Short mmCIF file of N, CA and C in Angstrom, two decimals:
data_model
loop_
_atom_site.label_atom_id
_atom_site.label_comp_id
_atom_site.label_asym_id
_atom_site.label_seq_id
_atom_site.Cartn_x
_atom_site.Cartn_y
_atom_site.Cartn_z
N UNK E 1 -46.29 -9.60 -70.11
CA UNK E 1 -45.52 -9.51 -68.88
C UNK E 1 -44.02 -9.36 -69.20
N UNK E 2 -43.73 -10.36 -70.32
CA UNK E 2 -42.34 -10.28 -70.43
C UNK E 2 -41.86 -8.70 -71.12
N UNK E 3 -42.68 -7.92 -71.82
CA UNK E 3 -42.44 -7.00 -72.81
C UNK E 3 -42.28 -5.99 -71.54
N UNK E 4 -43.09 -5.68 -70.11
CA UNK E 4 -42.98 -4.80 -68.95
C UNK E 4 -41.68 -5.09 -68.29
N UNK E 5 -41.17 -6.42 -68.48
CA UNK E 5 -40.19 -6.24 -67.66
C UNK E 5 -38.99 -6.10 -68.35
N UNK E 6 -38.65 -5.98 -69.88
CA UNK E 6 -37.59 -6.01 -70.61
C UNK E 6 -37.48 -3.85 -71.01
N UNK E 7 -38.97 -3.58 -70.64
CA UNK E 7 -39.16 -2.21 -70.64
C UNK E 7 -38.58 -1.41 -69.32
N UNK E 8 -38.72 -2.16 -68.61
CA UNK E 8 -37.93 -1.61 -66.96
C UNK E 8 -36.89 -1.75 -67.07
N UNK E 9 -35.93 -3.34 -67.53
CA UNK E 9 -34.92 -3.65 -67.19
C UNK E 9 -33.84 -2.69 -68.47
N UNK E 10 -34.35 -2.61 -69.07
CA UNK E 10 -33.83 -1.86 -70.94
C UNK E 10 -32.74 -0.65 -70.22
N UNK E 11 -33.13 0.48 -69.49
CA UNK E 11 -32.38 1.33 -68.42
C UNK E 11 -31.13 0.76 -67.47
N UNK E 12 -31.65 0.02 -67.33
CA UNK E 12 -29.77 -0.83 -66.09
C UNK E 12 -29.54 -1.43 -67.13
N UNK E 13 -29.61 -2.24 -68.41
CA UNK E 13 -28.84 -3.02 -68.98
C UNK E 13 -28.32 -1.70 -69.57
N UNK E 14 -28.80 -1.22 -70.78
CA UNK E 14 -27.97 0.42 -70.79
C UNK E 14 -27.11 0.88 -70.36
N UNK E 15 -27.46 1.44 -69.02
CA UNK E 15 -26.14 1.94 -68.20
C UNK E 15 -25.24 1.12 -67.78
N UNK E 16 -25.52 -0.27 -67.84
CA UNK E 16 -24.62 -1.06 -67.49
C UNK E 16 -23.40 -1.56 -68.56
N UNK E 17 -23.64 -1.22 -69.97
CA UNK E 17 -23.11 -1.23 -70.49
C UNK E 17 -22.83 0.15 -71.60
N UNK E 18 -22.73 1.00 -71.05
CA UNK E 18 -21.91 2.12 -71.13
C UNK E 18 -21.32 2.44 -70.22
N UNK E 19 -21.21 1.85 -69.03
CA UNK E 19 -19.93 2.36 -67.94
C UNK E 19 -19.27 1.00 -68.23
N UNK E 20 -19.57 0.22 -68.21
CA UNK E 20 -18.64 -0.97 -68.19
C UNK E 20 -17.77 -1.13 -69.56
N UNK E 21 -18.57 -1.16 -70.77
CA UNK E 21 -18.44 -1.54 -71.91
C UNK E 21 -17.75 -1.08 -72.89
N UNK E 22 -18.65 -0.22 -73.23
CA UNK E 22 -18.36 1.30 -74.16
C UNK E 22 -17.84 2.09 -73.02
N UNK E 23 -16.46 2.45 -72.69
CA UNK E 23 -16.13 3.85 -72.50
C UNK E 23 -15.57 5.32 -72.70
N UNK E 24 -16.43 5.79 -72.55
CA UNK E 24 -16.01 7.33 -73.58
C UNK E 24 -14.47 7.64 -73.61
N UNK E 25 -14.07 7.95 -75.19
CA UNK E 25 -12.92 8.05 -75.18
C UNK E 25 -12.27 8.89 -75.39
N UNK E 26 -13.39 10.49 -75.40
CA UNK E 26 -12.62 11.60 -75.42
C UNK E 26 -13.40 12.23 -73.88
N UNK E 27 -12.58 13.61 -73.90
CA UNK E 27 -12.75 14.33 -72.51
C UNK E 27 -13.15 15.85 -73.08
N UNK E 28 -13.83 16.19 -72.04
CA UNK E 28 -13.97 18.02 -72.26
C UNK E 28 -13.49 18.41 -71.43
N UNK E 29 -12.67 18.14 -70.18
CA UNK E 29 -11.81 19.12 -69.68
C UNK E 29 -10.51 19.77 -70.51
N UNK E 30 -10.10 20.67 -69.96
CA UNK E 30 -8.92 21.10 -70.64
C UNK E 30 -7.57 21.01 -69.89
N UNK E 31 -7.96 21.18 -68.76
CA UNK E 31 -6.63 21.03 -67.86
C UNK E 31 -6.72 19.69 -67.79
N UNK E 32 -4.75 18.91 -67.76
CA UNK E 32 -4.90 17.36 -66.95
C UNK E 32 -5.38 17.19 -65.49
N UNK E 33 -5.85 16.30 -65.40
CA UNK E 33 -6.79 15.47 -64.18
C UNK E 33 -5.65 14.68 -63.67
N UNK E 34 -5.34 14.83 -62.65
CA UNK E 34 -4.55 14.00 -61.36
C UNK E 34 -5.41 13.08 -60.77
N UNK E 35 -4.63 12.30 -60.46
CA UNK E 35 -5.26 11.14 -59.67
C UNK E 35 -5.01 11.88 -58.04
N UNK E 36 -6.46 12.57 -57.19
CA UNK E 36 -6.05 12.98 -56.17
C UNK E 36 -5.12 12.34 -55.19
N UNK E 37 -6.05 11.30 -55.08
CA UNK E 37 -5.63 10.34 -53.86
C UNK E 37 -3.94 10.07 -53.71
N UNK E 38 -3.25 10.39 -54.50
CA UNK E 38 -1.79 10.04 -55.12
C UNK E 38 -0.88 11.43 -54.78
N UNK E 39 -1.59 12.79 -54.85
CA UNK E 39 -1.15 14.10 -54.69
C UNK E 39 -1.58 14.90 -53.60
N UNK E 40 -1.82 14.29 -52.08
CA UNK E 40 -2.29 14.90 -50.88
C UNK E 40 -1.19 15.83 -50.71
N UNK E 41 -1.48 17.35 -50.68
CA UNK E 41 -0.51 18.34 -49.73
C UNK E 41 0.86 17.52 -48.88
N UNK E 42 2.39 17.56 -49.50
CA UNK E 42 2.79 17.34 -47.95
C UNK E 42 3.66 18.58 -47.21
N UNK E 43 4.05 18.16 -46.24
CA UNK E 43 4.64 19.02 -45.34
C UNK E 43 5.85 20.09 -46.45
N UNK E 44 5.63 21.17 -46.98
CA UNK E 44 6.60 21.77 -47.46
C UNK E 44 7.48 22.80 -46.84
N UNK E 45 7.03 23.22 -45.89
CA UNK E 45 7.98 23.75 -44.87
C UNK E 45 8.09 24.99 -45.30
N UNK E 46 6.91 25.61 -45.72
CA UNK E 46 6.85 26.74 -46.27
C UNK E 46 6.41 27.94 -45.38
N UNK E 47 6.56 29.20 -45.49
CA UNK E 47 6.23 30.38 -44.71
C UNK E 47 6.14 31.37 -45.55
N UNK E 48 5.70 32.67 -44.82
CA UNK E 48 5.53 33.73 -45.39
C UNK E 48 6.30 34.64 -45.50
N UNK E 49 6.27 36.00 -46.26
CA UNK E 49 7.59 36.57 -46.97
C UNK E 49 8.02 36.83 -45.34
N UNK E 50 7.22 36.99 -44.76
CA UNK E 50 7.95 37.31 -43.35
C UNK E 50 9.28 36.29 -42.25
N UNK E 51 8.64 35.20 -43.22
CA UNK E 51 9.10 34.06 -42.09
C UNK E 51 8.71 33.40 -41.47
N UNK E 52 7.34 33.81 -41.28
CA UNK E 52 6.49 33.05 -40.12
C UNK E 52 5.91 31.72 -41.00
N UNK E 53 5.60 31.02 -40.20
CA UNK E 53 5.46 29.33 -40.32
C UNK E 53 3.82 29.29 -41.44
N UNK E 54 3.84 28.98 -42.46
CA UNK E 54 2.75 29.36 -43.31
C UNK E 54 2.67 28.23 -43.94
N UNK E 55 1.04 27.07 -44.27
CA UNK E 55 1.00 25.66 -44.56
C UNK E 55 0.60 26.01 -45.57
N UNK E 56 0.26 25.45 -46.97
CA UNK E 56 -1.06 25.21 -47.76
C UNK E 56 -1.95 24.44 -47.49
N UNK E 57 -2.00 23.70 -46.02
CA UNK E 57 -3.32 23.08 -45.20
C UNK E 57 -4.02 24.20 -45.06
N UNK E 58 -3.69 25.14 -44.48
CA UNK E 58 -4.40 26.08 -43.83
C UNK E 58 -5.29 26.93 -45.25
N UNK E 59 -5.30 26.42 -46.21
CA UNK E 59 -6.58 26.48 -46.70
C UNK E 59 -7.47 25.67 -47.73
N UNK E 60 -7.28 24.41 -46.39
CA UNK E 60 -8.26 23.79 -47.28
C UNK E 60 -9.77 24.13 -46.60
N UNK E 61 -10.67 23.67 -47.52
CA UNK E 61 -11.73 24.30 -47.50
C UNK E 61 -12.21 25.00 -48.36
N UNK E 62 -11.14 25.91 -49.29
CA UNK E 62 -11.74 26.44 -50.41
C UNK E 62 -10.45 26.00 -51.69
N UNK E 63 -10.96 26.29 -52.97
CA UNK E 63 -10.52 25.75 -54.00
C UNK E 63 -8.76 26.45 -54.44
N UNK E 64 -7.74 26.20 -54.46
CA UNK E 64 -6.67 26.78 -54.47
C UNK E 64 -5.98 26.89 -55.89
N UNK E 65 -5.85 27.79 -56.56
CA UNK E 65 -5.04 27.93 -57.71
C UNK E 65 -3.28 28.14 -57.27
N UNK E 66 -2.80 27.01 -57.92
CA UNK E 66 -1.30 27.33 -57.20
C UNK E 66 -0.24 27.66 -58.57
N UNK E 67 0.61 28.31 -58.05
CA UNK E 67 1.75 28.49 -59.17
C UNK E 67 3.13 28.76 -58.60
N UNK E 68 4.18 27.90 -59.09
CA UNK E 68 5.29 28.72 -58.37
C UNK E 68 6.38 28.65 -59.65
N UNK E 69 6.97 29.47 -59.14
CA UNK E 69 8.22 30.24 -59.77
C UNK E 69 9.65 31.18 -58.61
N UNK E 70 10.32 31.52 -58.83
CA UNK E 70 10.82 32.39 -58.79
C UNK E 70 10.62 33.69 -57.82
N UNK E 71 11.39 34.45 -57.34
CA UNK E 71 11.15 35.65 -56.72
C UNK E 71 11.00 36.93 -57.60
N UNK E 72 11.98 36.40 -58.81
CA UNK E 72 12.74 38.06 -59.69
C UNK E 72 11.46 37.74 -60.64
N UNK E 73 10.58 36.97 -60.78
CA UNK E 73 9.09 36.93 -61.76
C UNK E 73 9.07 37.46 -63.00
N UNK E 74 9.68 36.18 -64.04
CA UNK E 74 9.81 37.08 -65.59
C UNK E 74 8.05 36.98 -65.71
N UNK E 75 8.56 37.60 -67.52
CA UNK E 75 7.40 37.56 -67.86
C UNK E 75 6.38 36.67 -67.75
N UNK E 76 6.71 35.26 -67.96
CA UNK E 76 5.68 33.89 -67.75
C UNK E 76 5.31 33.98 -66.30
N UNK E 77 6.00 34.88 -65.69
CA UNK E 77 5.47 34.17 -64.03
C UNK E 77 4.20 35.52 -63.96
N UNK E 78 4.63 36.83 -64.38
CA UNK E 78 3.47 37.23 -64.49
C UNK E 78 2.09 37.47 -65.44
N UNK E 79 2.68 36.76 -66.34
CA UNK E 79 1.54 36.48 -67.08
C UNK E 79 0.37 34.97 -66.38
N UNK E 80 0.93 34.55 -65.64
CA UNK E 80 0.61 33.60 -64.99
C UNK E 80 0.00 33.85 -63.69
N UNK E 81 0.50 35.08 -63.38
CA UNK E 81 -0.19 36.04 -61.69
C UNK E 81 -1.33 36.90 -62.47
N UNK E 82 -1.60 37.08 -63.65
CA UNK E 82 -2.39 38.05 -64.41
C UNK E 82 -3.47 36.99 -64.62
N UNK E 83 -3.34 36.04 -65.04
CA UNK E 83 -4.37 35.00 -65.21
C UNK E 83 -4.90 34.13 -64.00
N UNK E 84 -4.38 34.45 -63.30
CA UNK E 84 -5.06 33.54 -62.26
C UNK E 84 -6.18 34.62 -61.21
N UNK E 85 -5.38 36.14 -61.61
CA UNK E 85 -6.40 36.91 -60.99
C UNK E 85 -7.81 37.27 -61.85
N UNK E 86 -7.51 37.49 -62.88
CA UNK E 86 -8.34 37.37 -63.98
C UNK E 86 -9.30 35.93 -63.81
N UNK E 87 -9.41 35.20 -63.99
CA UNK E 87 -9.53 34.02 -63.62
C UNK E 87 -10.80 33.73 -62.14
N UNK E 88 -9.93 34.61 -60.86
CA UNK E 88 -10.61 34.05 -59.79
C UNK E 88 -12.17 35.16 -59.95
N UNK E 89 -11.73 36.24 -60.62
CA UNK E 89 -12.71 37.54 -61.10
C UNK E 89 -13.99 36.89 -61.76
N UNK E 90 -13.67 36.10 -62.90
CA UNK E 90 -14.62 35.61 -63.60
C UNK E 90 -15.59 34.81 -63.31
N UNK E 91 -15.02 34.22 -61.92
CA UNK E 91 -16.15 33.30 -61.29
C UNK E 91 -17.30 33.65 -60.98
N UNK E 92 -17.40 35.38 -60.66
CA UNK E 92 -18.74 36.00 -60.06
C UNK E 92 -18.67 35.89 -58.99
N UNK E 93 -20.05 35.55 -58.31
CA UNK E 93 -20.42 35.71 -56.92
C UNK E 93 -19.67 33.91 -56.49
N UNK E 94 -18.47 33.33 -57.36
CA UNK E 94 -18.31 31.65 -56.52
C UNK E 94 -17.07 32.30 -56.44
N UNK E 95 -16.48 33.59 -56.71
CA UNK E 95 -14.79 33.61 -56.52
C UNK E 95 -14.12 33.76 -55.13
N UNK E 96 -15.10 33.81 -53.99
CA UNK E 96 -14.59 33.79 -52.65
C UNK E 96 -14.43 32.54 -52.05
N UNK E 97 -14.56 31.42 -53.15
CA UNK E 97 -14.54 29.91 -52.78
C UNK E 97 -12.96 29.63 -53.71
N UNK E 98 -12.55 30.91 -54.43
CA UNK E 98 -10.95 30.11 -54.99
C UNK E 98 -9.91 31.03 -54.34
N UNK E 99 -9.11 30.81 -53.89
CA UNK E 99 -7.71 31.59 -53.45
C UNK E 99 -6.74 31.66 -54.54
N UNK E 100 -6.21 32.00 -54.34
CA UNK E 100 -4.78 32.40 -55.45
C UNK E 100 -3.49 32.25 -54.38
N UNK E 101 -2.51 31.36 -54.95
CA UNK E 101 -1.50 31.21 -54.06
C UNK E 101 -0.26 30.96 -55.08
N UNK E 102 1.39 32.14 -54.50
CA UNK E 102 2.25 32.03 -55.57
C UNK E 102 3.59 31.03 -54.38
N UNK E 103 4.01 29.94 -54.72
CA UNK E 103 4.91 29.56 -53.93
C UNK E 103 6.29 30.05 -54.54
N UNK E 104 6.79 30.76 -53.86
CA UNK E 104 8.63 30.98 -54.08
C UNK E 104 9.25 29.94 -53.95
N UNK E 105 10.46 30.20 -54.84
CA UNK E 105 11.10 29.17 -54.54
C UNK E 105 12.94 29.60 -54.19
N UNK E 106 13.13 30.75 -53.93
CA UNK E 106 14.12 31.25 -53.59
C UNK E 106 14.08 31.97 -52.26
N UNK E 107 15.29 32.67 -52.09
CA UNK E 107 15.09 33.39 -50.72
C UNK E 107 15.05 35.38 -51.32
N UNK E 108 14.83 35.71 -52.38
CA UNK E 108 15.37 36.50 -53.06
C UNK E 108 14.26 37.59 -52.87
N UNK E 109 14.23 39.08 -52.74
CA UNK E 109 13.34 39.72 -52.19
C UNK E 109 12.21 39.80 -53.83
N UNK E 110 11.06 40.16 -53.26
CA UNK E 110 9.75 40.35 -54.46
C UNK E 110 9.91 42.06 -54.53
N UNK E 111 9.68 42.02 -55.56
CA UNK E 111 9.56 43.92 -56.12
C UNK E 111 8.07 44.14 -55.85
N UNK E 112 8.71 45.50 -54.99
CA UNK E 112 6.85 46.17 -54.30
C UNK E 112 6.01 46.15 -54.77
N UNK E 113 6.08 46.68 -56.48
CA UNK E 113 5.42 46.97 -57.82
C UNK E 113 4.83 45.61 -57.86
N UNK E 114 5.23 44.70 -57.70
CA UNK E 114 4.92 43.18 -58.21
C UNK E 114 3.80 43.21 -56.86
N UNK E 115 3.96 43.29 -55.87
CA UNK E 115 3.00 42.73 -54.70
C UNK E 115 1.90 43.72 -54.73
N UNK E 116 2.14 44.80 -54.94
CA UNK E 116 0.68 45.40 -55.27
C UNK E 116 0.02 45.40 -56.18
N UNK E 117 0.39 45.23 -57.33
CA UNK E 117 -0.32 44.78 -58.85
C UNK E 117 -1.05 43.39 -58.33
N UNK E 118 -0.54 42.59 -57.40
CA UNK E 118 -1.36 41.09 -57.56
C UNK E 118 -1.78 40.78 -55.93
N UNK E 119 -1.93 42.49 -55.08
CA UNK E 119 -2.66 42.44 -54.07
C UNK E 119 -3.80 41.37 -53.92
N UNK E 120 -3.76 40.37 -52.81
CA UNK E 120 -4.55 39.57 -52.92
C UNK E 120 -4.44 37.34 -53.29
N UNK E 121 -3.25 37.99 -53.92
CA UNK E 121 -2.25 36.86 -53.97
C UNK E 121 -1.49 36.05 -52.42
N UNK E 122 -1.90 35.23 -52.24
CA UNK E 122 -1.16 34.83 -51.14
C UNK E 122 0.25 34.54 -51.39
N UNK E 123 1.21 34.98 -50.85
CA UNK E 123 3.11 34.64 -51.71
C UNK E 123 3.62 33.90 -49.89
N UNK E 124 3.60 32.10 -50.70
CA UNK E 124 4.34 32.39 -49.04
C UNK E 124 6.03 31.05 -49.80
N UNK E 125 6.61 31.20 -49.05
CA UNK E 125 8.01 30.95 -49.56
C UNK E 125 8.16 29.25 -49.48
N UNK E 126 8.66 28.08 -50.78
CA UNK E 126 8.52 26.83 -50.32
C UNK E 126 9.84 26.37 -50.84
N UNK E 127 10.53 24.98 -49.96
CA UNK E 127 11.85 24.50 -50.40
C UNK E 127 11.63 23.88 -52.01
N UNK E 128 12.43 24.21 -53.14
CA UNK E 128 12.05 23.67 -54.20
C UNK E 128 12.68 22.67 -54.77
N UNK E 129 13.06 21.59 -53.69
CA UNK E 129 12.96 20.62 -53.70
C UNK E 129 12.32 19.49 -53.37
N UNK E 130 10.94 20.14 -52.43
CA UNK E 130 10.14 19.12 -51.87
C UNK E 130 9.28 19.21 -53.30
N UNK E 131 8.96 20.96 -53.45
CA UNK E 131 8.24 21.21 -54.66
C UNK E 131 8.17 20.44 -56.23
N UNK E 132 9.54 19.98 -56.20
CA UNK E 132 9.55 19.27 -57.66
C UNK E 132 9.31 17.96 -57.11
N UNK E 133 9.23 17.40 -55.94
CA UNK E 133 9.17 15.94 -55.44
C UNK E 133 7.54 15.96 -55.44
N UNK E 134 6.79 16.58 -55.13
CA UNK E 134 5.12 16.98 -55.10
C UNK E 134 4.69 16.91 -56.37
N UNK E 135 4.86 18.08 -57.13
CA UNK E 135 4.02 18.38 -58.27
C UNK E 135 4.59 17.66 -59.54
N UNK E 136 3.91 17.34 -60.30
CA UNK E 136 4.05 16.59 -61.68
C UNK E 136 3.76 17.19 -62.66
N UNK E 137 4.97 16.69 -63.40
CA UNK E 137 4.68 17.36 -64.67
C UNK E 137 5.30 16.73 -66.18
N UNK E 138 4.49 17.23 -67.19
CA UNK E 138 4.97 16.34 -68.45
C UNK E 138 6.85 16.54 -68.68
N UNK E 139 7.27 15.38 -69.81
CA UNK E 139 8.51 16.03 -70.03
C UNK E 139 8.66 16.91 -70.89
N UNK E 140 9.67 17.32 -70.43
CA UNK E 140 10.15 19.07 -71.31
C UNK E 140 9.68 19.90 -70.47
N UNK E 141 9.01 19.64 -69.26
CA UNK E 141 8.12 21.01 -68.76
C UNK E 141 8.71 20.59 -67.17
N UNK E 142 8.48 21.77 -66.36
CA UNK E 142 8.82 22.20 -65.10
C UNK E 142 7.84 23.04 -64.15
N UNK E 143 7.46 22.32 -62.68
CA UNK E 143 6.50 22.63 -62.23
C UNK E 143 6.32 24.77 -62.44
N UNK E 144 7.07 25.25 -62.69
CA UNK E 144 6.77 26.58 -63.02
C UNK E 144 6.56 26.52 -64.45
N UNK E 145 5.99 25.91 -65.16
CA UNK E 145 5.33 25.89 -66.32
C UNK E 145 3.59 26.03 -66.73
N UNK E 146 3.39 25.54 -65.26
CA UNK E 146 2.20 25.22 -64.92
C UNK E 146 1.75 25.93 -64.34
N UNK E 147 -0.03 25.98 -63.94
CA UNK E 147 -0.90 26.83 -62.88
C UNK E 147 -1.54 25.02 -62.97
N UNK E 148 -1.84 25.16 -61.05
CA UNK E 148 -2.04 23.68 -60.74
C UNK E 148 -3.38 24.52 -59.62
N UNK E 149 -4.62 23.05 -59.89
CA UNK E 149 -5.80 23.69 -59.30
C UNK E 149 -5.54 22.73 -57.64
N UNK E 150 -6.08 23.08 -56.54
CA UNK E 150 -5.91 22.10 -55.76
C UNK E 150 -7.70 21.75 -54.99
N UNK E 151 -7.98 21.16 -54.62
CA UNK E 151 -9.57 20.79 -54.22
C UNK E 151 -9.55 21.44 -52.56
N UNK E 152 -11.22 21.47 -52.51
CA UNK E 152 -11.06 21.93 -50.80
C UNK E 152 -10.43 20.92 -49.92
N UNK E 153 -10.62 19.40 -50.17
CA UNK E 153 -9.94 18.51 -49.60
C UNK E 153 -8.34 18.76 -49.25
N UNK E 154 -7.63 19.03 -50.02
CA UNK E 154 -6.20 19.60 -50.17
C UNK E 154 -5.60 18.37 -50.85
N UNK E 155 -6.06 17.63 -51.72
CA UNK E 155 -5.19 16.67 -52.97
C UNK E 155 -5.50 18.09 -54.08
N UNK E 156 -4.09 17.78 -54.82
CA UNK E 156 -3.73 18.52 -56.35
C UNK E 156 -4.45 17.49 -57.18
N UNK E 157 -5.31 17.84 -57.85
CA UNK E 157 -6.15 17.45 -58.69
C UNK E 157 -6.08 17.71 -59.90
N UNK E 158 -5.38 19.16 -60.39
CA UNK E 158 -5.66 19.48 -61.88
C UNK E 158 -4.01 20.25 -62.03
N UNK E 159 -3.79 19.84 -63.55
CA UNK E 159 -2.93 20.98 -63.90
C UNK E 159 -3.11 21.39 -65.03
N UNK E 160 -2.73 22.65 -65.15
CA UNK E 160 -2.93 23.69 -66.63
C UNK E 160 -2.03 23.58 -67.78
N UNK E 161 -1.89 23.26 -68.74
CA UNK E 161 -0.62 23.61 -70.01
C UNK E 161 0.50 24.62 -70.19
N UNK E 162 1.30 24.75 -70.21
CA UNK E 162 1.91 25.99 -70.16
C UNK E 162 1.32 26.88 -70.94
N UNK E 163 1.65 27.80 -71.32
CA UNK E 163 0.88 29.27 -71.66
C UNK E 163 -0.69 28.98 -72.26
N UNK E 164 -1.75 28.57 -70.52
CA UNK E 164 -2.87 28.72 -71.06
C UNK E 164 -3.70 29.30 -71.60
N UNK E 165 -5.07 28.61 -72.32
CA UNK E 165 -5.59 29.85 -72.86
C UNK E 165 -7.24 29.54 -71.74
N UNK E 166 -7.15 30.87 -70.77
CA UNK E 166 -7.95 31.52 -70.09
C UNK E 166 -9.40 31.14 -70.45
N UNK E 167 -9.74 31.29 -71.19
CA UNK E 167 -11.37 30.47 -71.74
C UNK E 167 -11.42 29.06 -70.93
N UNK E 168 -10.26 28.53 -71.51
CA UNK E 168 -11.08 26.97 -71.34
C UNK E 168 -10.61 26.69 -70.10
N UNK E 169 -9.59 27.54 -69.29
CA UNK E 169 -9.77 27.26 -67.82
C UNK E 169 -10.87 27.56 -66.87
N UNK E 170 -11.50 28.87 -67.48
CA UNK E 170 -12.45 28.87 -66.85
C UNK E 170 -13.75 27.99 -67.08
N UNK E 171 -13.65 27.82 -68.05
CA UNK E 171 -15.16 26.63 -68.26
C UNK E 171 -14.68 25.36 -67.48
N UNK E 172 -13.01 24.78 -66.98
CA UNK E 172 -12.72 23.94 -66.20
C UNK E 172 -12.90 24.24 -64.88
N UNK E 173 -12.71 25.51 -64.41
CA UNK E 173 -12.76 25.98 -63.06
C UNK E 173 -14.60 26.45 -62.63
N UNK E 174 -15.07 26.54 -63.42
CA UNK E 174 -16.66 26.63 -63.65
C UNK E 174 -17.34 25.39 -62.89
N UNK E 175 -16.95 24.63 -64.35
CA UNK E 175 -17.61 23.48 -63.75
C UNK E 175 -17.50 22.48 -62.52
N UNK E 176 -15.86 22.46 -62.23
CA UNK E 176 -15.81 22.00 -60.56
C UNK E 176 -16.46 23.04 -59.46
N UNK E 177 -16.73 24.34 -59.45
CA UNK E 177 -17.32 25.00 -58.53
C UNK E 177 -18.96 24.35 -58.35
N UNK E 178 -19.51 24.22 -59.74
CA UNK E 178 -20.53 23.99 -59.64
C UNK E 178 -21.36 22.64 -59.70
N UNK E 179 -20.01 21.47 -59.59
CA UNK E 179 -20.41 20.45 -59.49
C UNK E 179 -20.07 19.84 -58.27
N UNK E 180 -19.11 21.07 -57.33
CA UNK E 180 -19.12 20.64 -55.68
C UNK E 180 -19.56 21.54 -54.79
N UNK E 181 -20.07 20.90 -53.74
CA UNK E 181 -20.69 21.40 -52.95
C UNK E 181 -19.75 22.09 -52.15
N UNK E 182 -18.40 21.40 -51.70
CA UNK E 182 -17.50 21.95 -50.74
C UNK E 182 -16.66 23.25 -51.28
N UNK E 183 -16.09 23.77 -50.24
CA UNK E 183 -15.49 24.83 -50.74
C UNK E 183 -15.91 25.37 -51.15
#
């Protein structure tokens, strides 16, 4: 009797001491992990190249790749609009669940050439000072260093390294598609 029940119980003592006990001390993501609950969307007072009143609420629901920089977009900013389209491509048939979104941070006009090469890009304009008060980032680095993932919920959840390497974002952006249901 006692050997049946040390055979049942053998499974919860186990798991009970590998979540409690032993905890794993390396990671396979590649991008850093935010503490959501800490990084909810706030009011940035942002709009579109037009002017008109434009949230990053307005899309939650699906998974948001964000990046901001600049209007005049050096090279890092488009190597950074090249990868994120690249990127939403690779998902297959889950890439209508990620958006692509570039926040400005000036008032300075975008070159035509630039908006049609990354047709598809949402560009809507944000104060970049709420922007550096929002997004986090290591030292030495500056929220335009980064490509930051955001959840359908609308907390910032993930951020990228500066000049990522494309593989292992996508095996990061992979596996949250396919380990949530939302968005």
């Amino acid at each position: 009797m006692l050997a049946v029940v040390a055979v049942c119980a053998a499974p919860l003592i186990a798991s009970y001491l590998t979540y409690y006990v032993i905890k794993p001390q390396s990671r396979n993501n590649y991008g850093a992990l935010i503490d959501p609950r800490q990084y909810p969307i706030p009011p940035l007072g942002s709009t579109t190249l037009d002017g008109a009143p434009a949230r990053l609420e307005d899309y939650k629901g699906k998974w948001i790749m964000l990046q901001v920089d600049r209007a005049d977009c050096a090279e890092d900013c488009r190597k950074k609009l090249f990868t994120m389209r690249q990127l939403r491509l690779m998902q297959g048939k889950e890439m209508e669940r990620v958006e692509r979104v570039w926040l400005v941070t000036d008032g300075a006009p975008i070159e035509t050439l630039l908006l049609r090469e990354y047709d598809g890009t949402d560009i809507l304009r944000a104060d970049a000072a709420r922007l550096k008060a929002w997004l986090p980032v290591d030292a030495g680095t500056s929220a335009e260093d980064h490509i930051y993932l955001i959840d359908p919920l609308g907390n910032l959840m993930m951020r990228f390294p500066k000049d990522p390497d494309p593989n292992k974002m996508k095996k990061d952006i992979s596996k949250l598609l396919r380990a949530s249901s939302i968005g």
